[in-house]
Short mmCIF file of N, CA, C and O in Angstrom, two decimals:
data_model
loop_
_atom_site.label_atom_id
_atom_site.label_comp_id
_atom_site.label_asym_id
_atom_site.label_seq_id
_atom_site.Cartn_x
_atom_site.Cartn_y
_atom_site.Cartn_z
N HIS A 1 -13.18 1.90 -15.02
CA HIS A 1 -12.95 2.07 -13.60
C HIS A 1 -12.57 0.72 -13.01
O HIS A 1 -12.83 -0.33 -13.57
N VAL A 2 -11.94 0.76 -11.82
CA VAL A 2 -11.48 -0.46 -11.17
C VAL A 2 -12.66 -1.31 -10.72
O VAL A 2 -13.60 -0.83 -10.09
N GLN A 3 -12.60 -2.58 -11.09
CA GLN A 3 -13.61 -3.53 -10.63
C GLN A 3 -12.94 -4.82 -10.21
O GLN A 3 -12.07 -5.34 -10.93
N LEU A 4 -13.33 -5.34 -9.05
CA LEU A 4 -12.77 -6.57 -8.52
C LEU A 4 -13.93 -7.46 -8.10
O LEU A 4 -14.80 -7.04 -7.33
N VAL A 5 -13.93 -8.70 -8.58
CA VAL A 5 -15.01 -9.63 -8.27
C VAL A 5 -14.42 -10.93 -7.76
O VAL A 5 -13.72 -11.63 -8.49
N GLU A 6 -14.72 -11.25 -6.49
CA GLU A 6 -14.19 -12.46 -5.87
C GLU A 6 -15.15 -13.63 -6.05
O GLU A 6 -16.36 -13.45 -6.18
N SER A 7 -14.57 -14.82 -5.99
CA SER A 7 -15.37 -16.05 -6.00
C SER A 7 -14.56 -17.14 -5.32
O SER A 7 -13.35 -16.99 -5.11
N GLY A 8 -15.23 -18.23 -4.96
CA GLY A 8 -14.53 -19.39 -4.45
C GLY A 8 -14.63 -19.62 -2.96
O GLY A 8 -14.09 -20.61 -2.44
N GLY A 9 -15.30 -18.75 -2.24
CA GLY A 9 -15.44 -18.98 -0.81
C GLY A 9 -16.37 -20.15 -0.52
O GLY A 9 -16.95 -20.75 -1.44
N GLY A 10 -16.50 -20.50 0.75
CA GLY A 10 -17.39 -21.58 1.12
C GLY A 10 -17.09 -22.07 2.52
O GLY A 10 -16.39 -21.41 3.29
N SER A 11 -17.65 -23.23 2.83
CA SER A 11 -17.46 -23.84 4.14
C SER A 11 -16.61 -25.09 4.00
O SER A 11 -16.81 -25.88 3.07
N VAL A 12 -15.71 -25.28 4.93
CA VAL A 12 -14.80 -26.42 4.87
C VAL A 12 -14.42 -26.81 6.30
O VAL A 12 -14.46 -25.99 7.21
N GLN A 13 -14.07 -28.07 6.46
CA GLN A 13 -13.61 -28.52 7.77
C GLN A 13 -12.15 -28.15 7.97
O GLN A 13 -11.40 -27.98 7.00
N ALA A 14 -11.76 -28.06 9.22
CA ALA A 14 -10.37 -27.77 9.55
C ALA A 14 -9.45 -28.77 8.86
O ALA A 14 -9.74 -29.97 8.83
N GLY A 15 -8.36 -28.25 8.30
CA GLY A 15 -7.44 -29.08 7.55
C GLY A 15 -7.71 -29.13 6.07
O GLY A 15 -6.88 -29.63 5.29
N GLY A 16 -8.86 -28.62 5.67
CA GLY A 16 -9.24 -28.64 4.27
C GLY A 16 -8.64 -27.48 3.49
O GLY A 16 -7.86 -26.69 4.02
N SER A 17 -9.04 -27.39 2.22
CA SER A 17 -8.49 -26.38 1.31
C SER A 17 -9.61 -25.66 0.58
O SER A 17 -10.67 -26.22 0.34
N LEU A 18 -9.33 -24.42 0.22
CA LEU A 18 -10.19 -23.64 -0.65
C LEU A 18 -9.30 -22.79 -1.55
O LEU A 18 -8.17 -22.44 -1.17
N ARG A 19 -9.83 -22.45 -2.71
CA ARG A 19 -9.11 -21.56 -3.62
C ARG A 19 -10.01 -20.38 -3.95
O ARG A 19 -11.10 -20.57 -4.49
N LEU A 20 -9.53 -19.20 -3.65
CA LEU A 20 -10.26 -17.98 -3.97
C LEU A 20 -9.73 -17.40 -5.27
O LEU A 20 -8.53 -17.47 -5.54
N SER A 21 -10.63 -16.83 -6.04
CA SER A 21 -10.25 -16.18 -7.29
C SER A 21 -10.81 -14.77 -7.33
O SER A 21 -11.85 -14.49 -6.73
N CYS A 22 -10.12 -13.92 -8.04
CA CYS A 22 -10.54 -12.53 -8.19
C CYS A 22 -10.34 -12.13 -9.66
O CYS A 22 -9.24 -12.27 -10.19
N LYS A 23 -11.41 -11.66 -10.26
CA LYS A 23 -11.32 -11.14 -11.62
C LYS A 23 -11.23 -9.63 -11.53
O LYS A 23 -12.14 -8.98 -11.00
N ALA A 24 -10.14 -9.09 -12.05
CA ALA A 24 -9.91 -7.65 -12.01
C ALA A 24 -10.09 -7.04 -13.39
O ALA A 24 -9.73 -7.65 -14.40
N SER A 25 -10.64 -5.84 -13.43
CA SER A 25 -10.78 -5.14 -14.70
C SER A 25 -10.66 -3.64 -14.47
O SER A 25 -10.80 -3.16 -13.35
N GLY A 26 -10.36 -2.94 -15.56
CA GLY A 26 -10.26 -1.49 -15.48
C GLY A 26 -8.85 -0.97 -15.25
O GLY A 26 -8.64 0.25 -15.20
N PHE A 27 -7.88 -1.88 -15.10
CA PHE A 27 -6.51 -1.46 -14.87
C PHE A 27 -5.59 -2.65 -15.15
O PHE A 27 -6.03 -3.80 -15.07
N PRO A 28 -4.31 -2.39 -15.43
CA PRO A 28 -3.36 -3.50 -15.65
C PRO A 28 -2.81 -4.02 -14.33
O PRO A 28 -2.19 -3.26 -13.56
N LEU A 29 -3.00 -5.30 -14.07
CA LEU A 29 -2.53 -5.88 -12.81
C LEU A 29 -1.03 -5.70 -12.64
O LEU A 29 -0.53 -5.57 -11.52
N SER A 30 -0.31 -5.72 -13.73
CA SER A 30 1.15 -5.68 -13.67
C SER A 30 1.69 -4.40 -13.06
O SER A 30 2.84 -4.36 -12.63
N SER A 31 0.89 -3.35 -13.00
CA SER A 31 1.40 -2.06 -12.54
C SER A 31 0.97 -1.70 -11.13
O SER A 31 1.29 -0.62 -10.65
N ARG A 32 0.25 -2.61 -10.46
CA ARG A 32 -0.29 -2.28 -9.14
C ARG A 32 -0.04 -3.39 -8.14
O ARG A 32 0.25 -4.53 -8.47
N CYS A 33 -0.15 -3.02 -6.86
CA CYS A 33 -0.16 -4.00 -5.79
C CYS A 33 -1.50 -4.72 -5.82
O CYS A 33 -2.54 -4.09 -5.94
N MET A 34 -1.45 -6.03 -5.69
CA MET A 34 -2.67 -6.84 -5.61
C MET A 34 -2.59 -7.68 -4.33
O MET A 34 -1.51 -8.15 -3.97
N GLY A 35 -3.70 -7.89 -3.70
CA GLY A 35 -3.64 -8.67 -2.48
C GLY A 35 -4.99 -9.11 -1.97
O GLY A 35 -6.04 -8.79 -2.56
N TRP A 36 -4.94 -9.84 -0.89
CA TRP A 36 -6.14 -10.31 -0.19
C TRP A 36 -6.07 -9.85 1.26
O TRP A 36 -5.03 -9.96 1.91
N PHE A 37 -7.16 -9.33 1.75
CA PHE A 37 -7.27 -9.09 3.17
C PHE A 37 -8.54 -9.77 3.67
O PHE A 37 -9.40 -10.17 2.88
N ARG A 38 -8.64 -9.92 4.97
CA ARG A 38 -9.82 -10.56 5.54
C ARG A 38 -10.30 -9.78 6.75
O ARG A 38 -9.53 -9.06 7.38
N GLN A 39 -11.55 -9.98 7.04
CA GLN A 39 -12.12 -9.34 8.22
C GLN A 39 -13.19 -10.23 8.79
O GLN A 39 -14.12 -10.66 8.09
N ALA A 40 -13.06 -10.51 10.07
CA ALA A 40 -14.05 -11.29 10.80
C ALA A 40 -14.85 -10.34 11.68
O ALA A 40 -14.34 -9.29 12.08
N PRO A 41 -16.07 -10.68 12.02
CA PRO A 41 -16.90 -9.81 12.87
C PRO A 41 -16.18 -9.46 14.17
O PRO A 41 -15.67 -10.35 14.87
N GLY A 42 -16.12 -8.19 14.47
CA GLY A 42 -15.52 -7.75 15.72
C GLY A 42 -14.00 -7.74 15.74
O GLY A 42 -13.39 -7.48 16.77
N LYS A 43 -13.39 -8.05 14.59
CA LYS A 43 -11.93 -8.10 14.54
C LYS A 43 -11.39 -7.06 13.56
O LYS A 43 -12.10 -6.60 12.66
N GLU A 44 -10.11 -6.76 13.73
CA GLU A 44 -9.44 -5.82 12.85
C GLU A 44 -9.25 -6.44 11.46
O GLU A 44 -9.09 -7.65 11.31
N ARG A 45 -9.27 -5.57 10.47
CA ARG A 45 -8.94 -6.01 9.11
C ARG A 45 -7.49 -6.49 9.11
O ARG A 45 -6.61 -5.86 9.71
N GLU A 46 -7.24 -7.60 8.41
CA GLU A 46 -5.89 -8.18 8.36
C GLU A 46 -5.45 -8.40 6.93
O GLU A 46 -6.16 -9.06 6.15
N GLY A 47 -4.31 -7.87 6.59
CA GLY A 47 -3.73 -8.15 5.28
C GLY A 47 -3.21 -9.57 5.26
O GLY A 47 -2.34 -9.91 6.07
N VAL A 48 -3.70 -10.40 4.38
CA VAL A 48 -3.35 -11.83 4.36
C VAL A 48 -2.14 -12.07 3.46
O VAL A 48 -1.19 -12.74 3.86
N ALA A 49 -2.19 -11.57 2.26
CA ALA A 49 -1.10 -11.78 1.30
C ALA A 49 -1.16 -10.69 0.25
O ALA A 49 -2.23 -10.23 -0.12
N SER A 50 0.02 -10.31 -0.21
CA SER A 50 0.08 -9.29 -1.25
C SER A 50 1.17 -9.62 -2.24
O SER A 50 2.14 -10.31 -1.92
N ILE A 51 0.98 -9.14 -3.47
CA ILE A 51 1.98 -9.32 -4.52
C ILE A 51 2.17 -7.98 -5.21
O ILE A 51 1.21 -7.40 -5.74
N GLU A 52 3.38 -7.49 -5.16
CA GLU A 52 3.71 -6.17 -5.68
C GLU A 52 3.85 -6.22 -7.21
O GLU A 52 3.91 -7.30 -7.80
N SER A 53 3.94 -5.04 -7.80
CA SER A 53 4.09 -4.98 -9.26
C SER A 53 5.38 -5.65 -9.73
O SER A 53 5.47 -6.11 -10.87
N ASP A 54 6.38 -5.73 -8.85
CA ASP A 54 7.63 -6.42 -9.21
C ASP A 54 7.60 -7.89 -8.79
O ASP A 54 8.62 -8.55 -8.77
N ASP A 55 6.41 -8.37 -8.42
CA ASP A 55 6.16 -9.76 -8.02
C ASP A 55 6.70 -10.12 -6.64
O ASP A 55 6.74 -11.31 -6.29
N THR A 56 7.09 -9.13 -5.86
CA THR A 56 7.45 -9.40 -4.47
C THR A 56 6.19 -9.82 -3.70
O THR A 56 5.17 -9.14 -3.77
N ILE A 57 6.30 -10.92 -2.99
CA ILE A 57 5.15 -11.46 -2.24
C ILE A 57 5.40 -11.37 -0.74
O ILE A 57 6.50 -11.68 -0.27
N ILE A 58 4.38 -10.96 -0.02
CA ILE A 58 4.45 -10.91 1.44
C ILE A 58 3.20 -11.60 2.00
O ILE A 58 2.08 -11.35 1.53
N TYR A 59 3.41 -12.43 3.01
CA TYR A 59 2.31 -13.11 3.70
C TYR A 59 2.25 -12.67 5.15
O TYR A 59 3.27 -12.38 5.78
N ALA A 60 1.05 -12.66 5.68
CA ALA A 60 0.90 -12.48 7.11
C ALA A 60 1.50 -13.70 7.80
O ALA A 60 1.45 -14.82 7.28
N GLU A 61 2.07 -13.49 8.98
CA GLU A 61 2.68 -14.60 9.72
C GLU A 61 1.67 -15.71 9.98
O GLU A 61 2.01 -16.89 9.97
N SER A 62 0.43 -15.34 10.17
CA SER A 62 -0.60 -16.31 10.52
C SER A 62 -0.93 -17.29 9.39
O SER A 62 -1.54 -18.34 9.63
N VAL A 63 -0.53 -16.97 8.15
CA VAL A 63 -0.87 -17.84 7.03
C VAL A 63 0.35 -18.37 6.29
O VAL A 63 0.22 -19.15 5.34
N LYS A 64 1.54 -17.97 6.71
CA LYS A 64 2.75 -18.43 6.03
C LYS A 64 2.83 -19.95 6.02
O LYS A 64 2.59 -20.60 7.03
N GLY A 65 3.18 -20.50 4.86
CA GLY A 65 3.30 -21.94 4.73
C GLY A 65 1.99 -22.64 4.44
O GLY A 65 1.98 -23.85 4.14
N ARG A 66 0.87 -21.90 4.53
CA ARG A 66 -0.43 -22.52 4.29
C ARG A 66 -1.16 -21.88 3.09
O ARG A 66 -1.91 -22.55 2.39
N PHE A 67 -0.94 -20.60 2.88
CA PHE A 67 -1.60 -19.87 1.79
C PHE A 67 -0.59 -19.53 0.70
O PHE A 67 0.58 -19.26 0.99
N THR A 68 -1.07 -19.51 -0.54
CA THR A 68 -0.24 -19.14 -1.67
C THR A 68 -0.99 -18.17 -2.56
O THR A 68 -2.09 -18.49 -3.04
N ILE A 69 -0.40 -17.02 -2.79
CA ILE A 69 -1.00 -16.02 -3.66
C ILE A 69 -0.34 -16.09 -5.03
O ILE A 69 0.85 -16.37 -5.14
N SER A 70 -1.15 -15.87 -6.06
CA SER A 70 -0.61 -15.86 -7.42
C SER A 70 -1.48 -14.96 -8.29
O SER A 70 -2.62 -14.69 -7.94
N LYS A 71 -0.91 -14.54 -9.38
CA LYS A 71 -1.69 -13.71 -10.30
C LYS A 71 -1.33 -14.04 -11.73
O LYS A 71 -0.24 -14.55 -12.01
N ASP A 72 -2.25 -13.75 -12.62
CA ASP A 72 -2.04 -13.91 -14.04
C ASP A 72 -2.34 -12.56 -14.68
O ASP A 72 -3.50 -12.18 -14.83
N ASN A 73 -1.27 -11.83 -15.01
CA ASN A 73 -1.46 -10.48 -15.56
C ASN A 73 -2.22 -10.51 -16.88
O ASN A 73 -3.01 -9.60 -17.16
N THR A 74 -2.00 -11.55 -17.66
CA THR A 74 -2.64 -11.64 -18.97
C THR A 74 -4.15 -11.82 -18.85
O THR A 74 -4.93 -11.20 -19.57
N LYS A 75 -4.54 -12.67 -17.90
CA LYS A 75 -5.96 -12.96 -17.72
C LYS A 75 -6.64 -11.97 -16.78
O LYS A 75 -7.87 -11.94 -16.68
N GLY A 76 -5.85 -11.19 -16.06
CA GLY A 76 -6.43 -10.24 -15.11
C GLY A 76 -7.02 -10.92 -13.89
O GLY A 76 -8.06 -10.51 -13.38
N THR A 77 -6.35 -11.97 -13.41
CA THR A 77 -6.87 -12.70 -12.27
C THR A 77 -5.86 -12.79 -11.13
O THR A 77 -4.66 -12.83 -11.35
N LEU A 78 -6.38 -12.83 -9.94
CA LEU A 78 -5.60 -13.01 -8.72
C LEU A 78 -6.19 -14.20 -7.98
O LEU A 78 -7.42 -14.35 -7.93
N SER A 79 -5.34 -15.05 -7.44
CA SER A 79 -5.82 -16.24 -6.75
C SER A 79 -5.20 -16.34 -5.36
O SER A 79 -4.12 -15.80 -5.11
N LEU A 80 -5.88 -17.07 -4.49
CA LEU A 80 -5.35 -17.38 -3.17
C LEU A 80 -5.67 -18.84 -2.87
O LEU A 80 -6.84 -19.19 -2.68
N GLN A 81 -4.64 -19.67 -2.88
CA GLN A 81 -4.80 -21.07 -2.52
C GLN A 81 -4.62 -21.19 -1.02
O GLN A 81 -3.58 -20.78 -0.49
N MET A 82 -5.62 -21.73 -0.35
CA MET A 82 -5.59 -21.82 1.11
C MET A 82 -5.64 -23.29 1.51
O MET A 82 -6.63 -23.98 1.24
N ASP A 83 -4.58 -23.76 2.10
CA ASP A 83 -4.47 -25.15 2.54
C ASP A 83 -4.38 -25.22 4.05
O ASP A 83 -4.04 -24.23 4.71
N ASN A 84 -4.65 -26.41 4.58
CA ASN A 84 -4.59 -26.62 6.03
C ASN A 84 -5.33 -25.51 6.77
O ASN A 84 -4.81 -24.90 7.71
N LEU A 85 -6.56 -25.29 6.36
CA LEU A 85 -7.34 -24.21 6.95
C LEU A 85 -7.66 -24.48 8.41
O LEU A 85 -7.83 -25.64 8.83
N LYS A 86 -7.73 -23.40 9.17
CA LYS A 86 -8.00 -23.47 10.60
C LYS A 86 -9.27 -22.66 10.91
O LYS A 86 -9.60 -21.73 10.17
N PRO A 87 -9.94 -22.97 12.00
CA PRO A 87 -11.14 -22.19 12.35
C PRO A 87 -10.87 -20.69 12.44
O PRO A 87 -11.75 -19.89 12.09
N GLU A 88 -9.67 -20.31 12.86
CA GLU A 88 -9.35 -18.89 12.97
C GLU A 88 -9.18 -18.21 11.62
O GLU A 88 -9.02 -16.98 11.55
N ASP A 89 -9.22 -18.97 10.54
CA ASP A 89 -9.19 -18.39 9.19
C ASP A 89 -10.58 -17.94 8.76
O ASP A 89 -10.72 -17.30 7.70
N THR A 90 -11.58 -18.27 9.54
CA THR A 90 -12.95 -17.88 9.20
C THR A 90 -13.08 -16.36 9.14
O THR A 90 -12.73 -15.67 10.09
N ALA A 91 -13.55 -15.85 7.99
CA ALA A 91 -13.66 -14.40 7.78
C ALA A 91 -14.24 -14.16 6.39
O ALA A 91 -14.39 -15.09 5.60
N THR A 92 -14.55 -12.90 6.13
CA THR A 92 -14.83 -12.50 4.76
C THR A 92 -13.52 -12.07 4.13
O THR A 92 -12.79 -11.27 4.71
N TYR A 93 -13.24 -12.61 2.97
CA TYR A 93 -11.99 -12.34 2.26
C TYR A 93 -12.25 -11.39 1.10
O TYR A 93 -13.19 -11.61 0.32
N TYR A 94 -11.38 -10.39 1.00
CA TYR A 94 -11.54 -9.38 -0.03
C TYR A 94 -10.31 -9.33 -0.93
O TYR A 94 -9.17 -9.38 -0.44
N CYS A 95 -10.53 -9.21 -2.20
CA CYS A 95 -9.49 -8.93 -3.18
C CYS A 95 -9.32 -7.42 -3.23
O CYS A 95 -10.32 -6.68 -3.27
N ALA A 96 -8.08 -6.95 -3.22
CA ALA A 96 -7.85 -5.52 -3.17
C ALA A 96 -6.68 -5.11 -4.04
O ALA A 96 -5.80 -5.92 -4.37
N THR A 97 -6.66 -3.84 -4.40
CA THR A 97 -5.56 -3.29 -5.16
C THR A 97 -5.24 -1.89 -4.69
O THR A 97 -6.12 -1.14 -4.26
N ASP A 98 -3.96 -1.55 -4.72
CA ASP A 98 -3.53 -0.21 -4.39
C ASP A 98 -2.30 0.10 -5.25
O ASP A 98 -1.75 -0.79 -5.90
N ARG A 99 -1.84 1.34 -5.20
CA ARG A 99 -0.70 1.72 -6.02
C ARG A 99 0.55 0.95 -5.62
O ARG A 99 1.38 0.61 -6.46
N SER A 100 0.72 0.68 -4.33
CA SER A 100 1.85 -0.11 -3.87
C SER A 100 1.45 -0.91 -2.65
O SER A 100 0.41 -0.66 -2.04
N CYS A 101 2.29 -1.88 -2.31
CA CYS A 101 2.00 -2.75 -1.18
C CYS A 101 2.68 -2.27 0.10
O CYS A 101 2.94 -3.08 1.00
N ARG A 102 2.98 -0.99 0.20
CA ARG A 102 3.61 -0.52 1.42
C ARG A 102 2.61 -0.66 2.57
O ARG A 102 1.41 -0.86 2.36
N SER A 103 3.12 -0.55 3.77
CA SER A 103 2.34 -0.80 4.97
C SER A 103 0.94 -0.18 4.93
O SER A 103 0.78 0.99 4.60
N GLY A 104 -0.05 -0.99 5.24
CA GLY A 104 -1.42 -0.51 5.26
C GLY A 104 -2.13 -0.54 3.93
O GLY A 104 -3.20 0.04 3.78
N TRP A 105 -1.57 -1.27 2.96
CA TRP A 105 -2.14 -1.27 1.60
C TRP A 105 -3.62 -1.67 1.62
O TRP A 105 -4.42 -1.21 0.80
N TYR A 106 -3.98 -2.56 2.54
CA TYR A 106 -5.34 -3.09 2.55
C TYR A 106 -6.34 -2.11 3.13
O TYR A 106 -7.54 -2.43 3.22
N ARG A 107 -5.87 -0.95 3.57
CA ARG A 107 -6.79 0.08 4.05
C ARG A 107 -6.99 1.17 3.01
O ARG A 107 -7.76 2.11 3.24
N ARG A 108 -6.28 1.06 1.90
CA ARG A 108 -6.38 2.08 0.86
C ARG A 108 -6.88 1.44 -0.42
O ARG A 108 -7.16 0.26 -0.47
N GLY A 109 -6.95 2.19 -1.47
CA GLY A 109 -7.25 1.65 -2.79
C GLY A 109 -8.67 1.16 -2.95
O GLY A 109 -9.62 1.76 -2.42
N SER A 110 -8.81 0.06 -3.67
CA SER A 110 -10.13 -0.48 -4.00
C SER A 110 -10.20 -1.96 -3.64
O SER A 110 -9.18 -2.64 -3.64
N TRP A 111 -11.40 -2.42 -3.37
CA TRP A 111 -11.60 -3.85 -3.10
C TRP A 111 -12.97 -4.29 -3.58
O TRP A 111 -13.83 -3.47 -3.88
N GLY A 112 -13.12 -5.61 -3.65
CA GLY A 112 -14.37 -6.18 -4.13
C GLY A 112 -15.40 -6.32 -3.03
O GLY A 112 -15.27 -5.75 -1.94
N GLN A 113 -16.44 -7.10 -3.33
CA GLN A 113 -17.55 -7.24 -2.39
C GLN A 113 -17.27 -8.29 -1.31
O GLN A 113 -17.99 -8.37 -0.31
N GLY A 114 -16.24 -9.08 -1.50
CA GLY A 114 -15.86 -10.07 -0.51
C GLY A 114 -16.51 -11.42 -0.73
O GLY A 114 -17.56 -11.54 -1.38
N THR A 115 -15.87 -12.46 -0.20
CA THR A 115 -16.39 -13.81 -0.25
C THR A 115 -16.16 -14.47 1.11
O THR A 115 -15.09 -14.33 1.70
N GLN A 116 -17.18 -15.16 1.59
CA GLN A 116 -17.11 -15.72 2.94
C GLN A 116 -16.37 -17.05 2.95
O GLN A 116 -16.61 -17.93 2.11
N VAL A 117 -15.49 -17.20 3.93
CA VAL A 117 -14.80 -18.46 4.18
C VAL A 117 -15.12 -18.87 5.62
O VAL A 117 -14.88 -18.10 6.55
N THR A 118 -15.65 -20.08 5.76
CA THR A 118 -16.00 -20.59 7.08
C THR A 118 -15.30 -21.92 7.29
O THR A 118 -15.45 -22.84 6.49
N VAL A 119 -14.53 -22.02 8.38
CA VAL A 119 -13.80 -23.23 8.70
C VAL A 119 -14.29 -23.75 10.05
O VAL A 119 -14.26 -23.03 11.04
N SER A 120 -14.74 -24.99 10.06
CA SER A 120 -15.28 -25.54 11.31
C SER A 120 -14.50 -26.77 11.76
O SER A 120 -13.69 -27.30 10.97
#
């Protein structure tokens, strides 16, 4: 069955960097949409970055130029490099997968338990 386990969250000052990792199992990454979404208390869930099975990548406007998503199909891992972090990036970040990255992918499929990112 699908299992996603995130790691790498933490606290950092504005302008700093963090790298999130996700270990996926139970399915081949190469055949599915993989991505990260985030949710802060009282706010809507936001799709941060996604990578389609054909390696098409899409970023939210709010993180373009600062975040980089990547995956390793062989190792079954998904990563999110976050640079120049801002206080508004503070949220719980979730690794997620769905059949495709079409609109609303982060509201469907499966996701992990999440990892907290706090930027002060």
